[in-house]
Tab-separated table of C-alpha atoms (C1' of nucleotides) in Angstrom:
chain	number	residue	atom	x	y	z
A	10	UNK	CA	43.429	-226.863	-81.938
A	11	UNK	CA	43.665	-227.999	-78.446
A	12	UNK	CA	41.235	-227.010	-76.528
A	13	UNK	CA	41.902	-225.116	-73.148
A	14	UNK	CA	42.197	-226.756	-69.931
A	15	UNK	CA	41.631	-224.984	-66.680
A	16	UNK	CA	44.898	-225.275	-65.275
A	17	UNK	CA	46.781	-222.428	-64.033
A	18	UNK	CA	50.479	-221.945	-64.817
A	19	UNK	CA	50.079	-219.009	-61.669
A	20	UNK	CA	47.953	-221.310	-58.947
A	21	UNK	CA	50.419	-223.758	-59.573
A	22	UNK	CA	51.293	-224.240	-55.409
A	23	UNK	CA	54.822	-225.183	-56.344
A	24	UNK	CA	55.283	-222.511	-59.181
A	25	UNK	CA	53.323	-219.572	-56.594
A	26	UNK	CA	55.347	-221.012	-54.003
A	27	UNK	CA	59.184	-220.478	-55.774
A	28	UNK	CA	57.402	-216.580	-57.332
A	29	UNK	CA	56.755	-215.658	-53.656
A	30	UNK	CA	59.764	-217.130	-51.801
A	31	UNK	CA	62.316	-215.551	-54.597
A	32	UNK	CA	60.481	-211.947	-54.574
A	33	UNK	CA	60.153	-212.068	-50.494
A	34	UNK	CA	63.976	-213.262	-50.660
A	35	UNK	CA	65.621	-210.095	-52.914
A	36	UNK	CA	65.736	-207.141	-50.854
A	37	UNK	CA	67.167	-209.478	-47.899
A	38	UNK	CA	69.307	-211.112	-50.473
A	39	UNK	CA	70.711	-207.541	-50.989
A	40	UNK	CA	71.527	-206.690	-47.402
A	41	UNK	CA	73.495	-210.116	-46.949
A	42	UNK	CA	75.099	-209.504	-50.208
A	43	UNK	CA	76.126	-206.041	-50.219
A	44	UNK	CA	77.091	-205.689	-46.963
A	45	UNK	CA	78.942	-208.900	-45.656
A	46	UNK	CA	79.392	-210.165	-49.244
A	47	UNK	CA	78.005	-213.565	-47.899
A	48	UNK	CA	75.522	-216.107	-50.182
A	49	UNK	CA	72.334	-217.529	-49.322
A	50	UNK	CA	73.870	-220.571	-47.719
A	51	UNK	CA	76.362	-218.303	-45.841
A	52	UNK	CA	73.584	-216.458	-44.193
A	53	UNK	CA	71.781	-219.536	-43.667
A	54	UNK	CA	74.504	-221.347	-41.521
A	55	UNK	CA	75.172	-217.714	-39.625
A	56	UNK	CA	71.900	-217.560	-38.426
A	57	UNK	CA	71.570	-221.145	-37.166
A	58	UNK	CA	74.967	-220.645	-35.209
A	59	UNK	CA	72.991	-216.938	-34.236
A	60	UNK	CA	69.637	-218.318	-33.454
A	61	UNK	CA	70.620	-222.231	-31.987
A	62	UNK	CA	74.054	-221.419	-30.212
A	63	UNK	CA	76.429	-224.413	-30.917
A	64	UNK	CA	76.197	-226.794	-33.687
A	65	UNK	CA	77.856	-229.165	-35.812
A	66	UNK	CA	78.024	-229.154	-39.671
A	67	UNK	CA	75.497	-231.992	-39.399
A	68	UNK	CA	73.410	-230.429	-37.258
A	69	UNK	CA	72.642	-227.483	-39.947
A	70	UNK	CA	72.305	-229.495	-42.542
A	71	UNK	CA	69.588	-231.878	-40.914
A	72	UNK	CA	67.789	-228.340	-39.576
A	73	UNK	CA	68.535	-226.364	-42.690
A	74	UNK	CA	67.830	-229.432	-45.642
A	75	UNK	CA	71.223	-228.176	-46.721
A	76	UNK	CA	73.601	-230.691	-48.636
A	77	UNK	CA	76.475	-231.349	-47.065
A	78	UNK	CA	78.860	-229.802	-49.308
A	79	UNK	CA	77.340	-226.930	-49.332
A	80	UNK	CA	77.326	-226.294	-45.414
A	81	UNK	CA	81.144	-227.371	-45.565
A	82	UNK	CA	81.640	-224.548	-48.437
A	83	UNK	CA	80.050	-222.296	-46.485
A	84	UNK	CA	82.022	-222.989	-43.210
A	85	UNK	CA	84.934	-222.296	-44.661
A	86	UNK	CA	83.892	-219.091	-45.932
A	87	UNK	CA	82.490	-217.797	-42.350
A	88	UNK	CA	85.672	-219.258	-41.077
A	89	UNK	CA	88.051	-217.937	-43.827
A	90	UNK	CA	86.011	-214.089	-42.366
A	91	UNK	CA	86.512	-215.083	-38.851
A	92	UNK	CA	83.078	-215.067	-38.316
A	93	UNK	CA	83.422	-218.689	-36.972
A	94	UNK	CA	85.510	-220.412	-35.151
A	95	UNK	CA	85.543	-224.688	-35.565
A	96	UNK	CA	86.056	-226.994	-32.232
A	97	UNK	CA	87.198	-230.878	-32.528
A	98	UNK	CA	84.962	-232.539	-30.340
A	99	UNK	CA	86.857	-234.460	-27.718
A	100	UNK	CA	84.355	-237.152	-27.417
A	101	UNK	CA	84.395	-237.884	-31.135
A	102	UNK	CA	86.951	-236.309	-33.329
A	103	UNK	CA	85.452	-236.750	-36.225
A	104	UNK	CA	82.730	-233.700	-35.114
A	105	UNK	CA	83.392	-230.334	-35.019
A	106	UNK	CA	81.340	-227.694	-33.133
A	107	UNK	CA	80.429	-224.524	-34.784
A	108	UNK	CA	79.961	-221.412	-33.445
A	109	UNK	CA	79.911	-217.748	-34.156
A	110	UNK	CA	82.961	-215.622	-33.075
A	111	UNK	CA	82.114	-211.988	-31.617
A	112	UNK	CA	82.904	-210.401	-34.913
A	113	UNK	CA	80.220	-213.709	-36.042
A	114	UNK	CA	77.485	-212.692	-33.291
A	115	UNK	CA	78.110	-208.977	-34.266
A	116	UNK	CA	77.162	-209.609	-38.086
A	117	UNK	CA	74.680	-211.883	-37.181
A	118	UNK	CA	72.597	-209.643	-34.802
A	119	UNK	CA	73.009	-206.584	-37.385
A	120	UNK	CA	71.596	-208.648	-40.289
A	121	UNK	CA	68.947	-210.210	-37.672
A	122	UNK	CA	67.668	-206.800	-37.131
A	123	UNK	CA	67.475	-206.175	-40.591
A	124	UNK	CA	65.426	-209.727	-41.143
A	125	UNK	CA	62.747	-208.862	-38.745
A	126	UNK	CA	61.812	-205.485	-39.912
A	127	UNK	CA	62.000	-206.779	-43.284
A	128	UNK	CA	59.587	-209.593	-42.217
A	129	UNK	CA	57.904	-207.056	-40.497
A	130	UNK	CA	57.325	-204.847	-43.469
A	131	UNK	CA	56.111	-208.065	-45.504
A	132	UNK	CA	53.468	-209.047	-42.468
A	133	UNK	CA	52.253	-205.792	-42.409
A	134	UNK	CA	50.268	-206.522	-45.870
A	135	UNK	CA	47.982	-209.013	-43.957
A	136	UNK	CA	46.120	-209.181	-40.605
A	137	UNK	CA	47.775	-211.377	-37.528
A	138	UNK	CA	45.455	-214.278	-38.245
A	139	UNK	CA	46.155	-214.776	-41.911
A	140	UNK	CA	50.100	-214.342	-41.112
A	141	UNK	CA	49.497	-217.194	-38.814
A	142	UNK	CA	47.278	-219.265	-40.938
A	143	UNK	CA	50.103	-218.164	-43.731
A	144	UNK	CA	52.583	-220.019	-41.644
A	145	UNK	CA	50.673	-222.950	-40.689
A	146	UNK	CA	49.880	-223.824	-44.023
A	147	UNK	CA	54.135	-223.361	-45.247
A	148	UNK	CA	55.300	-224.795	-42.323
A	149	UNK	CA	52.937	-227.908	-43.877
A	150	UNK	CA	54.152	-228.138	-47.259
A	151	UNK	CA	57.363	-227.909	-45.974
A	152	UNK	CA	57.177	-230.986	-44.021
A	153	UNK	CA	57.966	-228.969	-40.396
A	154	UNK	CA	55.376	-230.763	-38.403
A	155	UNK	CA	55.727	-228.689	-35.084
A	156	UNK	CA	58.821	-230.924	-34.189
A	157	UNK	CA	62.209	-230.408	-35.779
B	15	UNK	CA	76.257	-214.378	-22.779
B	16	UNK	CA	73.748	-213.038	-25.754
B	17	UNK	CA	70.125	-212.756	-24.541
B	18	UNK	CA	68.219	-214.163	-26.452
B	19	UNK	CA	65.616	-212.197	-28.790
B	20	UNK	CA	62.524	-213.506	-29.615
B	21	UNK	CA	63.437	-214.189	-33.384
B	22	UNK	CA	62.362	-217.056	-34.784
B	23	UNK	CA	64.275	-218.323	-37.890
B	24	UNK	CA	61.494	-220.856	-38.688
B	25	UNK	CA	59.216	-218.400	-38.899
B	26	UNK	CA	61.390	-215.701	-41.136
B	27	UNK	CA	58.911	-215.302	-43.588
B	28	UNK	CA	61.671	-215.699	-46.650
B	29	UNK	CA	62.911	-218.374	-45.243
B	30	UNK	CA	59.481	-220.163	-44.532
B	31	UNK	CA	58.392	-219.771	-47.838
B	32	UNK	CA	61.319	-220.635	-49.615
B	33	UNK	CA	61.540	-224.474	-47.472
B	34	UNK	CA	57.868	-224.639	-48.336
B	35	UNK	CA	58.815	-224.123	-52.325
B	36	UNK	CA	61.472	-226.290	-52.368
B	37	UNK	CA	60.050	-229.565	-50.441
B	38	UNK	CA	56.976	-229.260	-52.587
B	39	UNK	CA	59.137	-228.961	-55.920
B	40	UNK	CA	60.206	-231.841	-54.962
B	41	UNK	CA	58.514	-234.681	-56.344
B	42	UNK	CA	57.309	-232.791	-59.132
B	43	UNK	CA	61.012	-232.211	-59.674
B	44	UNK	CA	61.437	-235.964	-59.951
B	45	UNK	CA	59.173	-236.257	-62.670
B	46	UNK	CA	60.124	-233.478	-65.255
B	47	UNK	CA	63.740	-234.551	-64.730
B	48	UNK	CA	63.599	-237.767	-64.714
B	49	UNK	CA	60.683	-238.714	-67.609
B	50	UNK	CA	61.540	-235.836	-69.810
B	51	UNK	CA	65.515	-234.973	-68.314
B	52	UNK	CA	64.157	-231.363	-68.272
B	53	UNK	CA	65.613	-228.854	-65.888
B	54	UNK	CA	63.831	-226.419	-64.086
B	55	UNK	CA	63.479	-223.279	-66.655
B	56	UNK	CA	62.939	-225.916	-69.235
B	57	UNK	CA	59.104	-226.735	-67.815
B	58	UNK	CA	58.694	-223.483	-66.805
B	59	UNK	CA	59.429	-222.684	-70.780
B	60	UNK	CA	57.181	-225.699	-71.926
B	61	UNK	CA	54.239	-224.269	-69.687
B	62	UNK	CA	54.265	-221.209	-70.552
B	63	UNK	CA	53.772	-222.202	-74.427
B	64	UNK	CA	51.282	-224.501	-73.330
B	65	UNK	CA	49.098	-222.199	-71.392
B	66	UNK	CA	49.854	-219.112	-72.880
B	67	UNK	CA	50.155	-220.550	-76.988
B	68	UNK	CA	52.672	-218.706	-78.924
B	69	UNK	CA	55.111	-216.357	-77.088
B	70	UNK	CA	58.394	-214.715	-77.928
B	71	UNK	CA	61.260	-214.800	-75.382
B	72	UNK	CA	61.077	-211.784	-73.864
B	73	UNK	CA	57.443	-212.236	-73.322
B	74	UNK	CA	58.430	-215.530	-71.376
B	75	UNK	CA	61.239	-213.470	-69.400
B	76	UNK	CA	58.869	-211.172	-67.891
B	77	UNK	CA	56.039	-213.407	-67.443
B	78	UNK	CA	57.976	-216.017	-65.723
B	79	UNK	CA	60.497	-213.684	-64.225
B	80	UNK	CA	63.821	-215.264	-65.462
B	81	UNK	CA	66.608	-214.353	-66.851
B	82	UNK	CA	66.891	-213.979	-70.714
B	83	UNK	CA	70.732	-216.082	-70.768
B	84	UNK	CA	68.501	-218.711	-68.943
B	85	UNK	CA	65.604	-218.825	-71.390
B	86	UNK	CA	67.591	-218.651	-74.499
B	87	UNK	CA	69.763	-222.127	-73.004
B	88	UNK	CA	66.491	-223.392	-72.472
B	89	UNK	CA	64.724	-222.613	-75.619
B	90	UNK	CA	67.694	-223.930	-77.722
B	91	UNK	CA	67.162	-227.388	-75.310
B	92	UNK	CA	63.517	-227.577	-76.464
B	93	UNK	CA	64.416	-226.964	-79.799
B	94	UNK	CA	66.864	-229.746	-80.011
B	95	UNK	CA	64.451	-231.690	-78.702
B	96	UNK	CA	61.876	-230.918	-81.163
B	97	UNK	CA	59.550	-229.484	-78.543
B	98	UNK	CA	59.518	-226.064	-79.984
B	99	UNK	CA	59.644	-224.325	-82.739
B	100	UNK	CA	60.925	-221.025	-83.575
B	101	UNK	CA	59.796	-218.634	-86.423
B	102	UNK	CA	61.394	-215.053	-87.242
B	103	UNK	CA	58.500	-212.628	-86.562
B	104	UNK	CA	57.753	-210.437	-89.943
B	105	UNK	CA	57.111	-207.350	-88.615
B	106	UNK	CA	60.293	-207.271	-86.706
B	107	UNK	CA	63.370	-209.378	-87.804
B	108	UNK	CA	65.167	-209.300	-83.958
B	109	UNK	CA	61.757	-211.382	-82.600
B	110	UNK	CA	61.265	-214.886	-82.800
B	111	UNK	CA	58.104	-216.701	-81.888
B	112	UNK	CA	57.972	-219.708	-79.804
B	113	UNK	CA	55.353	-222.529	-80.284
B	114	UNK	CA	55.122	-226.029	-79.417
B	115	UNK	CA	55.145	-228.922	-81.538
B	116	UNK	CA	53.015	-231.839	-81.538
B	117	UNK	CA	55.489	-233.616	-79.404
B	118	UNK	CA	55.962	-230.744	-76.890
B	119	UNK	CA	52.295	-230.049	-76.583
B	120	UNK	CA	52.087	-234.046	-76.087
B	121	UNK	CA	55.066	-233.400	-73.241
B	122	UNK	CA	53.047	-230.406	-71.791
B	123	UNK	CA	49.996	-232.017	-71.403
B	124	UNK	CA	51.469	-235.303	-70.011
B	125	UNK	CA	53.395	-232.981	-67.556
B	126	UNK	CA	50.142	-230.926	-66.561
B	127	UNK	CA	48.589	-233.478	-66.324
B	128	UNK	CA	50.677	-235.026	-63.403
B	129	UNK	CA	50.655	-231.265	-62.091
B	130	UNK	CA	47.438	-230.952	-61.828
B	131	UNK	CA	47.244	-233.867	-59.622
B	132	UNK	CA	50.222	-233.314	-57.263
B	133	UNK	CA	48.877	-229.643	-56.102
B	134	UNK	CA	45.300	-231.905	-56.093
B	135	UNK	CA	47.456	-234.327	-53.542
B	136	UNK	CA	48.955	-230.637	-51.806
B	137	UNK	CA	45.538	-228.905	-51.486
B	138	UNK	CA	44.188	-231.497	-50.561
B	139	UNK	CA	45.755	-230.769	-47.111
B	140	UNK	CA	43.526	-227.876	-46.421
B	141	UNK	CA	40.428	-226.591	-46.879
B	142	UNK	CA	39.344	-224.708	-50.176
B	143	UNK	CA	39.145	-221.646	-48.323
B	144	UNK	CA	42.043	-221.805	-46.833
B	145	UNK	CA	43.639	-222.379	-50.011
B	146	UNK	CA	42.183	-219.279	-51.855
B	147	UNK	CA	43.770	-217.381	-49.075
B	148	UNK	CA	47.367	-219.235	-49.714
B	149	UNK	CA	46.694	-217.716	-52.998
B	150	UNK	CA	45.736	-214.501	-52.497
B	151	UNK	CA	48.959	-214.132	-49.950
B	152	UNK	CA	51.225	-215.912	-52.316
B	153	UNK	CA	50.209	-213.745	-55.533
B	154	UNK	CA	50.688	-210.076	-52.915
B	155	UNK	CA	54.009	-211.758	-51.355
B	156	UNK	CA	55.560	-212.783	-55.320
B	157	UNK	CA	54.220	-209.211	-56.521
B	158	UNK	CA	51.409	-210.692	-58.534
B	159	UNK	CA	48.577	-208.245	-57.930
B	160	UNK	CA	45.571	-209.554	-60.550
B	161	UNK	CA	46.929	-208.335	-63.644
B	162	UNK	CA	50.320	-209.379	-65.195
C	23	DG	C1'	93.279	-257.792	-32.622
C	24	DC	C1'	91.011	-257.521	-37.492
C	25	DT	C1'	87.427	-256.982	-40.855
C	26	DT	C1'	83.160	-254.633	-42.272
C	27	DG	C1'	80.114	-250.946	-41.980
C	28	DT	C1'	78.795	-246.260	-40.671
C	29	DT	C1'	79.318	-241.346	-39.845
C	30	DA	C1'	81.640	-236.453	-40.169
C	31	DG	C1'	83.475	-233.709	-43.119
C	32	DT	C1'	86.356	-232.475	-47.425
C	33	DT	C1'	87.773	-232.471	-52.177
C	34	DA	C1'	87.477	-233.143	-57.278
C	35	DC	C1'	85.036	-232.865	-61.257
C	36	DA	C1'	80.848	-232.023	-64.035
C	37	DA	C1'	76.524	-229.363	-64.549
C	38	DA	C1'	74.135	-225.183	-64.111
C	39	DA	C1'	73.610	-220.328	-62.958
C	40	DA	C1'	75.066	-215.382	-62.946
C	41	DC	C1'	76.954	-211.660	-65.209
C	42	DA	C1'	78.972	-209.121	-68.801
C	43	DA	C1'	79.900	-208.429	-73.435
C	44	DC	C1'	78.465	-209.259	-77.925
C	45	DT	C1'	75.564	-209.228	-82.833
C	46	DA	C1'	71.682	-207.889	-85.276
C	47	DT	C1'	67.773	-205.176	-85.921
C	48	DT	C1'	64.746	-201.360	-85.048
C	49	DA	C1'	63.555	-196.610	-83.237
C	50	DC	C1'	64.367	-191.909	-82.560
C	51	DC	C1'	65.740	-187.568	-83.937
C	52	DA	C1'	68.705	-183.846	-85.520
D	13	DT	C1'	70.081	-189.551	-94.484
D	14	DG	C1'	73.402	-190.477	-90.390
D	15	DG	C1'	74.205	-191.111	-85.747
D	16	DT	C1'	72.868	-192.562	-81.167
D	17	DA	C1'	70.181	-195.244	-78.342
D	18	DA	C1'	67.224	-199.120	-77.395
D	19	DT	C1'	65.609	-203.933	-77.911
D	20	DA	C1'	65.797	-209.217	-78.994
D	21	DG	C1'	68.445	-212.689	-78.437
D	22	DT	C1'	73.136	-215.173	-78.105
D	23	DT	C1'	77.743	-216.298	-76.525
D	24	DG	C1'	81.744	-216.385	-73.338
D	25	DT	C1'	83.592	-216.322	-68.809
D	26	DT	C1'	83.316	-216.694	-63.994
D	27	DT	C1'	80.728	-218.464	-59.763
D	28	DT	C1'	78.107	-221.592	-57.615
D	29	DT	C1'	75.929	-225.924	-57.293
D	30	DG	C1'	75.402	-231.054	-57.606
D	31	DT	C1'	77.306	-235.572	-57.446
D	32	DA	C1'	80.493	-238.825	-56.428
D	33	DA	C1'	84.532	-240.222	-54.542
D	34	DC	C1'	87.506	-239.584	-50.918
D	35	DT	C1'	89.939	-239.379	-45.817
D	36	DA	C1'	89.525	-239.936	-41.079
D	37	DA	C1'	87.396	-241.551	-37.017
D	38	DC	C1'	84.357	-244.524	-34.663
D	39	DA	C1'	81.450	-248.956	-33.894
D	40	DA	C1'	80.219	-253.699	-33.954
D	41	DG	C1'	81.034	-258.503	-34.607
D	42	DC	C1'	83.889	-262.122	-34.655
DNA sequence: GCTTGTTAGTTACAAAAACAACTATTACCA
DNA sequence: TGGTAATAGTTGTTTTTGTAACTAACAAGC
């Protein structure tokens, strides 16, 4: 009969972590889904070009930990919608620069609106000082150090 | 030229939380996968036996939030493995109930037991009661409110 | 110049997830 | 009873992801 240990499946920071980011994620996840058809890694790389203005596929996936692949997937989808529009560099032609078409900027700022009520609505639960203590803390564990 | 607004990816709490719960997965990640070649729903699975002793299925589904396809895959893993055991409940034929064996309880404890000191190594980061307040935002955020 | 190594991005194939449809059993109720 | 609906769990099919191998362009050393 083994007897119980006080560890906690639910104060499990990496478990609580994944509950709370998938919950917090599924009424966005509906807006981006139903409305522009995109996935997560769609969204993602529209609101980098939205948010950071012109950027290479390598850029995103050093800002967004993104794999490669993925970000090249998801170009090609944004492009495929005309949503963004690819560059060749001239001074290296292996790069090309990203960025968001007006039909790209128009999605993006509609689904930005939607982002910060939505984050609104989820701040709302808490007082400004644990919001901001809420960030420090994530912005630790995720290894953002103010830089980056 | 778009103005900028004063939206701040980084700082989008679904996004926040969600870098946060995959950089600290990490290394945990590492271990599961690579001692035991688990997957993801596969701990989750093994924990939940070994906190929570016998379960059935569904009771795992809405406990840990997951899909039923997902659990079955993952059950039928463990079993293979000889990690768990399934019996056909008496009372009602369609149920089966889940328990560990000797060599998944063995797995579960090795595995909480390296747990239990990574979130040591992540809390150790902050102060208790800043942690406790992680929690309690974490729990509200992932729709965890004390019971459940 | 030529070799070797590195970087940007894509493509091909294997693993995993999502979603829908399925079987088997139980519950409800006329 | 008999018929319909609900529940537990599985299986099949399609998407999406992960991993590795690839092409193309540049860079450095000789």
């Amino acid at each position: 009969m083994p007897q119980k240990d006080d560890f906690s499946l639910q104060d499990f920071t990496p478990y609580l972590l994944n509950q709370a980011a998938e919950e917090s994620s599924l009424a966005f996840q509906r807006v981006y889904k139903n409305r522009y058809g995109m996935l997560r890694t769609e969204w993602r790389v529209l609101f980098h070009l939205g948010t950071y203005g012109e950027m290479t596929a390598t850029d995103i996936c050093t800002k967004a930990r993104i794999h490669k692949t993925k970000i090249s997937r998801a170009v090609q989808k944004l492009v495929e919608r005309r949503f963004v529009v690819r560059a060749r560099s001239d001074e290296d032609r292996r790069v090309e620069k990203l960025k968001l078409t007006p039909a790209g900027d128009t999605a993006y700022r509609d689904l930005r609106a939607v982002a910060e009520e939505y984050d609104a609505k989820l701040r709302a639960q808490f007082t400004s000082g644990e919001v901001a203590l809420l960030r420090m803390m994530l912005k630790r564990l995720a290894g953002l150090e103010s830089a980056e």
